[in-house]
Coordinates of C-alpha atoms in Angstrom, one line a residue:
M1 CA -58.2 11.2 99.9
I2 CA -61.2 12.2 97.8
R3 CA -61.1 15.8 96.9
T4 CA -63.7 18.2 95.5
R5 CA -62.1 20.2 92.8
V6 CA -62.6 23.9 92.6
P7 CA -62.6 26.0 89.4
R8 CA -59.1 26.0 88.0
S9 CA -58.9 29.8 87.7
G10 CA -55.7 30.7 89.4
S11 CA -56.6 34.0 90.3
P12 CA -57.9 34.9 90.3
W13 CA -59.8 34.4 88.4
R14 CA -58.8 35.6 86.9
N15 CA -56.7 34.1 84.1
R16 CA -57.1 36.1 80.9
I17 CA -56.3 33.1 78.7
L18 CA -59.4 31.2 79.7
A19 CA -61.7 31.2 76.7
G20 CA -63.6 28.0 76.0
V21 CA -65.1 26.7 72.8
A22 CA -68.5 26.6 74.2
V23 CA -70.4 29.8 74.9
A24 CA -71.1 30.1 78.6
A25 CA -74.5 31.2 79.8
V26 CA -74.2 34.6 81.4
V27 CA -76.0 35.1 84.7
A28 CA -76.3 37.9 87.1
V29 CA -75.9 37.2 90.7
T30 CA -77.9 39.4 93.0
A31 CA -76.6 40.7 96.3
G32 CA -77.5 38.3 99.1
C33 CA -78.3 35.4 96.7
S34 CA -76.1 32.8 95.1
A35 CA -77.4 33.0 91.6
S36 CA -80.2 34.3 89.5
S37 CA -81.1 34.4 85.8
N38 CA -81.9 38.1 86.0
T39 CA -80.0 41.1 87.4
T40 CA -82.1 42.8 90.0
G41 CA -81.4 45.7 92.4
S42 CA -80.9 45.2 96.1
K43 CA -80.7 47.6 98.9
G44 CA -79.1 46.4 102.0
G45 CA -79.4 42.9 100.7
S46 CA -83.2 43.0 100.0
A47 CA -84.8 43.4 96.6
S48 CA -85.7 47.0 95.9
S49 CA -85.8 49.4 93.0
S50 CA -86.8 52.4 95.0
S51 CA -83.4 54.0 95.3
K52 CA -82.2 56.2 92.5
T53 CA -78.6 55.4 93.5
N54 CA -77.8 52.1 91.8
Y55 CA -74.4 50.5 91.6
I56 CA -73.4 47.5 89.6
V57 CA -70.4 45.3 90.5
V58 CA -69.2 43.4 87.4
S59 CA -66.8 40.9 88.8
G60 CA -65.7 37.2 88.7
P61 CA -68.0 34.2 88.9
V62 CA -69.0 33.1 92.4
S63 CA -68.5 29.5 91.3
D64 CA -64.8 30.3 91.9
P65 CA -64.1 30.3 95.6
Y66 CA -61.8 33.3 95.1
F67 CA -64.7 35.5 94.4
Q68 CA -67.1 34.2 97.1
P69 CA -65.6 36.3 99.9
M70 CA -65.4 39.3 97.6
K71 CA -69.1 39.1 96.9
L72 CA -69.8 38.6 100.6
G73 CA -67.9 41.7 101.3
S74 CA -70.0 43.7 98.8
D75 CA -73.2 42.2 100.2
D76 CA -72.2 43.3 103.7
A77 CA -71.2 46.8 102.6
A78 CA -74.6 47.1 100.9
K79 CA -76.4 46.1 104.1
Q80 CA -74.3 48.4 106.3
F81 CA -74.7 51.5 104.2
G82 CA -78.1 50.8 102.7
I83 CA -76.7 50.6 99.2
N84 CA -78.8 49.5 96.2
Y85 CA -76.5 47.3 94.2
Q86 CA -76.3 44.5 91.7
Y87 CA -73.6 41.8 91.4
S88 CA -73.2 40.7 87.8
A89 CA -71.0 37.8 86.8
A90 CA -70.7 34.9 84.3
T91 CA -71.3 31.4 85.5
N92 CA -67.8 30.2 84.9
Y93 CA -64.6 30.8 82.8
D94 CA -65.5 28.9 79.7
N95 CA -65.9 32.0 77.6
I96 CA -64.9 34.6 80.2
T97 CA -63.5 37.4 78.0
S98 CA -66.5 37.7 75.7
D99 CA -69.0 37.0 78.5
Y100 CA -67.5 39.6 80.8
S101 CA -67.2 42.3 78.1
K102 CA -70.9 41.7 77.3
L103 CA -71.9 42.0 81.0
L104 CA -69.9 45.3 81.3
T105 CA -71.4 46.7 78.1
E106 CA -74.9 45.9 79.4
A107 CA -74.0 47.5 82.8
I108 CA -72.8 50.7 81.1
A109 CA -76.0 50.9 79.0
K110 CA -78.1 50.9 82.2
K111 CA -76.4 54.2 83.2
P112 CA -75.8 53.3 86.8
S113 CA -74.7 55.7 89.5
G114 CA -71.4 53.9 89.6
L115 CA -69.6 50.7 88.6
V116 CA -67.1 48.4 90.3
V117 CA -65.1 46.7 87.6
W118 CA -62.7 43.6 87.5
D119 CA -60.1 44.4 84.9
S120 CA -59.6 40.7 83.9
A121 CA -58.5 41.4 80.3
P122 CA -57.1 44.9 79.9
T123 CA -57.2 44.9 76.1
V124 CA -60.9 44.2 76.1
I125 CA -62.0 45.8 79.4
D126 CA -60.0 49.0 79.4
P127 CA -61.8 50.6 76.4
L128 CA -65.1 49.8 78.1
V129 CA -64.0 51.4 81.4
K130 CA -62.8 54.5 79.4
Q131 CA -66.2 54.6 77.8
A132 CA -68.0 54.5 81.1
T133 CA -65.9 57.2 82.7
S134 CA -66.2 59.4 79.6
E135 CA -69.9 59.1 80.0
G136 CA -69.7 60.3 83.6
I137 CA -70.1 56.9 85.3
P138 CA -67.7 56.7 88.3
V139 CA -65.7 53.5 88.3
V140 CA -63.7 51.7 91.0
M141 CA -61.4 48.9 89.8
I142 CA -61.3 45.7 91.9
S143 CA -58.8 42.8 92.1
S144 CA -57.1 43.4 88.8
G145 CA -56.3 46.8 87.4
L146 CA -53.5 48.3 89.5
D147 CA -51.5 49.3 86.5
T148 CA -54.4 50.6 84.4
W149 CA -57.0 52.3 86.7
Q150 CA -55.5 55.8 86.4
A151 CA -55.3 55.7 82.6
D152 CA -58.8 54.4 82.4
G153 CA -60.1 57.3 84.5
A154 CA -61.3 55.3 87.5
I155 CA -61.6 56.8 91.0
T156 CA -59.2 54.3 92.5
F157 CA -58.2 50.7 92.7
V158 CA -59.0 48.2 95.5
G159 CA -57.3 44.9 95.3
E160 CA -54.0 43.1 95.0
D161 CA -50.5 44.2 94.3
H162 CA -49.4 41.0 92.7
T163 CA -45.7 41.6 93.4
V164 CA -46.5 42.0 97.1
T165 CA -48.5 38.7 97.0
G166 CA -45.5 37.0 95.5
L167 CA -43.2 38.5 98.1
A168 CA -45.5 37.2 100.8
A169 CA -45.5 33.7 99.3
G170 CA -41.7 33.6 99.1
T171 CA -41.4 34.9 102.6
A172 CA -43.8 32.2 103.9
A173 CA -42.0 29.5 102.0
A174 CA -38.6 30.5 103.4
K175 CA -40.2 30.6 106.9
T176 CA -41.0 26.9 106.5
G177 CA -37.4 26.1 105.5
V178 CA -37.7 26.1 101.7
T179 CA -34.4 27.1 100.0
H180 CA -35.3 26.2 96.4
L181 CA -38.8 27.3 95.4
L182 CA -40.7 26.3 92.2
C183 CA -43.4 28.9 91.3
V184 CA -46.2 27.5 89.1
N185 CA -47.5 29.9 86.5
N186 CA -50.8 28.5 85.1
A187 CA -51.5 31.5 82.9
A188 CA -48.5 32.7 81.0
S189 CA -50.4 35.4 79.1
N190 CA -51.6 37.0 82.4
P191 CA -48.9 39.4 83.6
D192 CA -50.3 39.2 87.2
L193 CA -49.0 35.7 87.6
Q194 CA -45.6 36.6 86.3
Q195 CA -45.5 39.5 88.8
R196 CA -46.3 37.1 91.6
C197 CA -43.5 34.7 90.6
D198 CA -41.1 37.6 90.4
G199 CA -42.1 38.7 93.9
A200 CA -41.6 35.2 95.2
E201 CA -38.1 35.1 93.6
T202 CA -37.2 38.4 95.3
S203 CA -38.2 37.1 98.7
M204 CA -36.4 33.8 98.3
K205 CA -33.1 35.6 97.2
K206 CA -33.4 37.8 100.2
A207 CA -33.6 34.7 102.4
G208 CA -30.6 33.2 100.7
G209 CA -32.5 30.8 98.5
T210 CA -33.6 30.6 94.9
S211 CA -36.8 30.5 92.9
V212 CA -37.5 29.2 89.4
Q213 CA -40.7 29.1 87.4
I214 CA -42.6 26.4 85.5
I215 CA -45.3 27.4 83.0
I216 CA -48.3 25.1 82.6
P217 CA -49.5 25.1 79.0
A218 CA -53.0 26.6 78.5
S219 CA -54.1 23.2 77.1
D220 CA -53.2 21.5 80.4
V221 CA -54.6 23.9 82.9
N222 CA -58.0 22.3 83.2
S223 CA -56.5 18.7 83.1
P224 CA -55.5 17.5 86.6
S225 CA -53.7 14.5 85.1
A226 CA -51.7 16.7 82.7
T227 CA -50.8 19.2 85.3
T228 CA -49.8 16.6 87.8
T229 CA -47.6 14.9 85.2
A230 CA -45.9 18.2 84.3
I231 CA -45.2 19.0 87.9
Q232 CA -44.1 15.5 88.7
G233 CA -41.7 15.4 85.7
Y234 CA -40.1 18.8 86.7
L235 CA -39.6 17.8 90.3
S236 CA -38.1 14.4 89.2
S237 CA -35.5 16.2 87.0
H238 CA -34.8 18.9 89.6
P239 CA -34.2 17.1 92.9
D240 CA -32.9 20.4 94.5
I241 CA -36.5 21.8 94.6
D242 CA -37.8 21.6 98.1
G243 CA -40.8 23.8 97.8
V244 CA -43.6 24.6 95.4
W245 CA -46.0 27.6 95.3
T246 CA -49.0 27.5 93.0
Q247 CA -51.3 30.3 92.2
S248 CA -54.5 28.2 92.2
A249 CA -56.1 26.1 95.0
A250 CA -57.0 23.5 92.4
I251 CA -53.6 23.2 90.9
G252 CA -52.3 23.1 94.5
T253 CA -54.1 19.7 94.7
D254 CA -52.3 18.6 91.6
V255 CA -48.9 19.5 93.1
T256 CA -49.6 17.7 96.4
T257 CA -50.6 14.6 94.3
A258 CA -47.3 14.9 92.3
V259 CA -45.3 15.1 95.5
Q260 CA -47.1 12.1 97.0
N261 CA -46.5 10.1 93.8
L262 CA -42.8 10.9 94.2
N263 CA -42.9 9.8 97.9
E264 CA -41.5 13.3 98.7
K265 CA -44.2 14.4 101.1
G266 CA -42.4 16.2 103.9
K267 CA -39.3 16.9 101.9
I268 CA -41.1 19.1 99.3
K269 CA -43.3 21.7 101.0
V270 CA -46.3 22.9 99.0
S271 CA -48.1 26.2 99.4
T272 CA -50.9 27.9 97.4
L273 CA -52.8 31.1 96.8
G274 CA -56.4 31.4 98.0
L275 CA -58.3 29.9 100.9
T276 CA -61.0 27.2 100.7
K277 CA -62.3 24.8 103.2
E278 CA -60.0 22.1 101.7
V279 CA -57.0 24.5 101.8
L280 CA -57.5 25.3 105.5
A281 CA -57.8 21.6 106.3
D282 CA -54.6 20.8 104.3
V283 CA -52.7 23.6 106.2
K284 CA -53.9 22.2 109.5
N285 CA -52.9 18.6 108.7
G286 CA -49.6 19.6 107.1
T287 CA -50.4 18.6 103.5
L288 CA -49.9 22.3 102.7
A289 CA -47.2 24.3 104.4
S290 CA -48.9 27.6 103.9
A291 CA -51.5 29.5 101.9
I292 CA -51.8 33.2 100.9
D293 CA -55.1 35.0 101.7
G294 CA -55.7 38.0 99.3
Q295 CA -58.4 39.3 101.7
Q296 CA -61.0 39.4 99.0
Y297 CA -63.7 40.1 101.5
L298 CA -62.1 43.5 102.2
Q299 CA -61.7 44.1 98.5
G300 CA -65.5 43.7 97.9
F301 CA -66.4 45.7 101.0
Y302 CA -64.0 48.6 100.4
A303 CA -64.7 48.9 96.7
L304 CA -68.5 49.4 97.2
E305 CA -68.0 51.6 100.2
I306 CA -65.6 53.9 98.3
L307 CA -67.9 54.1 95.3
N308 CA -70.8 55.1 97.5
Q309 CA -68.8 57.7 99.4
Y310 CA -67.6 59.2 96.1
V311 CA -71.1 59.4 94.7
K312 CA -72.6 60.8 97.9
Y313 CA -69.9 63.1 99.2
G314 CA -67.2 63.4 96.5
L315 CA -64.7 61.8 98.9
Y316 CA -62.3 59.1 97.8
P317 CA -58.8 57.7 98.5
T318 CA -56.1 59.5 96.6
A319 CA -54.1 56.3 96.2
P320 CA -54.9 52.6 95.5
V321 CA -56.3 50.6 98.4
L322 CA -54.3 47.4 98.8
P323 CA -55.8 45.0 101.5
G324 CA -52.6 43.0 101.2
A325 CA -51.7 39.4 101.2
L326 CA -51.7 37.4 104.5
A327 CA -49.9 34.2 105.0
V328 CA -51.8 31.4 106.7
D329 CA -49.7 28.6 108.2
K330 CA -49.5 26.4 111.3
D331 CA -48.9 29.4 113.5
N332 CA -52.3 31.1 112.8
I333 CA -54.4 28.3 111.2
A334 CA -56.4 27.9 114.4
Q335 CA -57.3 31.6 114.5
V336 CA -58.3 31.6 110.8
E337 CA -60.5 28.4 111.3
K338 CA -62.2 30.1 114.3
I339 CA -63.0 33.2 112.2
Q340 CA -64.3 31.1 109.3
S341 CA -66.5 29.1 111.7
E342 CA -68.0 32.2 113.3
Y343 CA -68.2 34.2 110.1
P344 CA -68.6 31.7 107.2
G345 CA -67.2 32.8 103.9
V346 CA -65.2 35.8 105.1
R347 CA -61.8 34.0 105.0
G348 CA -62.5 31.7 102.1
G349 CA -64.9 30.1 99.7
D350 CA -66.3 26.6 99.4

């Protein structure tokens, strides 16, 4: 099968270890458009600079399918509430930490009415968020930042409880009959991924099974052959493993390749995090036993809506908003595909 590889971000996107040797070109993505070389305002999805209320969402690259539903959610919130907003992102993960901090610094300098911030690297991003809030700029954290939003002075957090995501993954794996789960950690320096593996282990133990973790070296994360070899070698030496959960749709492809190379398809059940067209197709045909949907569309919609309500009315949730993690498997794949067909992009990226 010929597969189109998606950015190997994990979440997310989200892996704080991803810093390339080449400096990536930073682009701003306007609401309602896929990419642009300039950051421009938009109100309800149409270019406008007439509104004094201007929000900037500084989040992950839309080249990563994980962030495509998130941006779509923000676009839809802007249209529904007549919000003037900008989506600012780097093109990719090649130099994500420095690129992202530059984008956030530039956003703060514009003195917007509010910011939505992806806390992808706390040691770098947290000081900037504190700067923004100290200057009176309201901030809503999105996707990453559950453990830091209060200390940074943000209004609230909208996104993922990574332990809950892991719990959902472990429960889904046990449901398909997995008793010994391998959790793939493709970003050891990112505590979010460790939390997910810990959550998966808790669920597996509750179901009477076990869970272990394999860490993919940073040098191998962007190499399909290296990742496949590492997974294949581990499975060969641990024949008791009957399930694998990966935190990246791209690495999920490597895992299925490793399983096929071992002629273990059917015996070793593979699941992943994040929905793409390929993932949905693989769940439908049985190549993947399940997938976890972080509901990024809701994250993008709620974060911008909450920021707008705070600025306009002074109203905001007093606790984090956690859209939660939904398991997609053979029992509900038809419903998910139907929704994705009727509302493209809401349940997953390209």
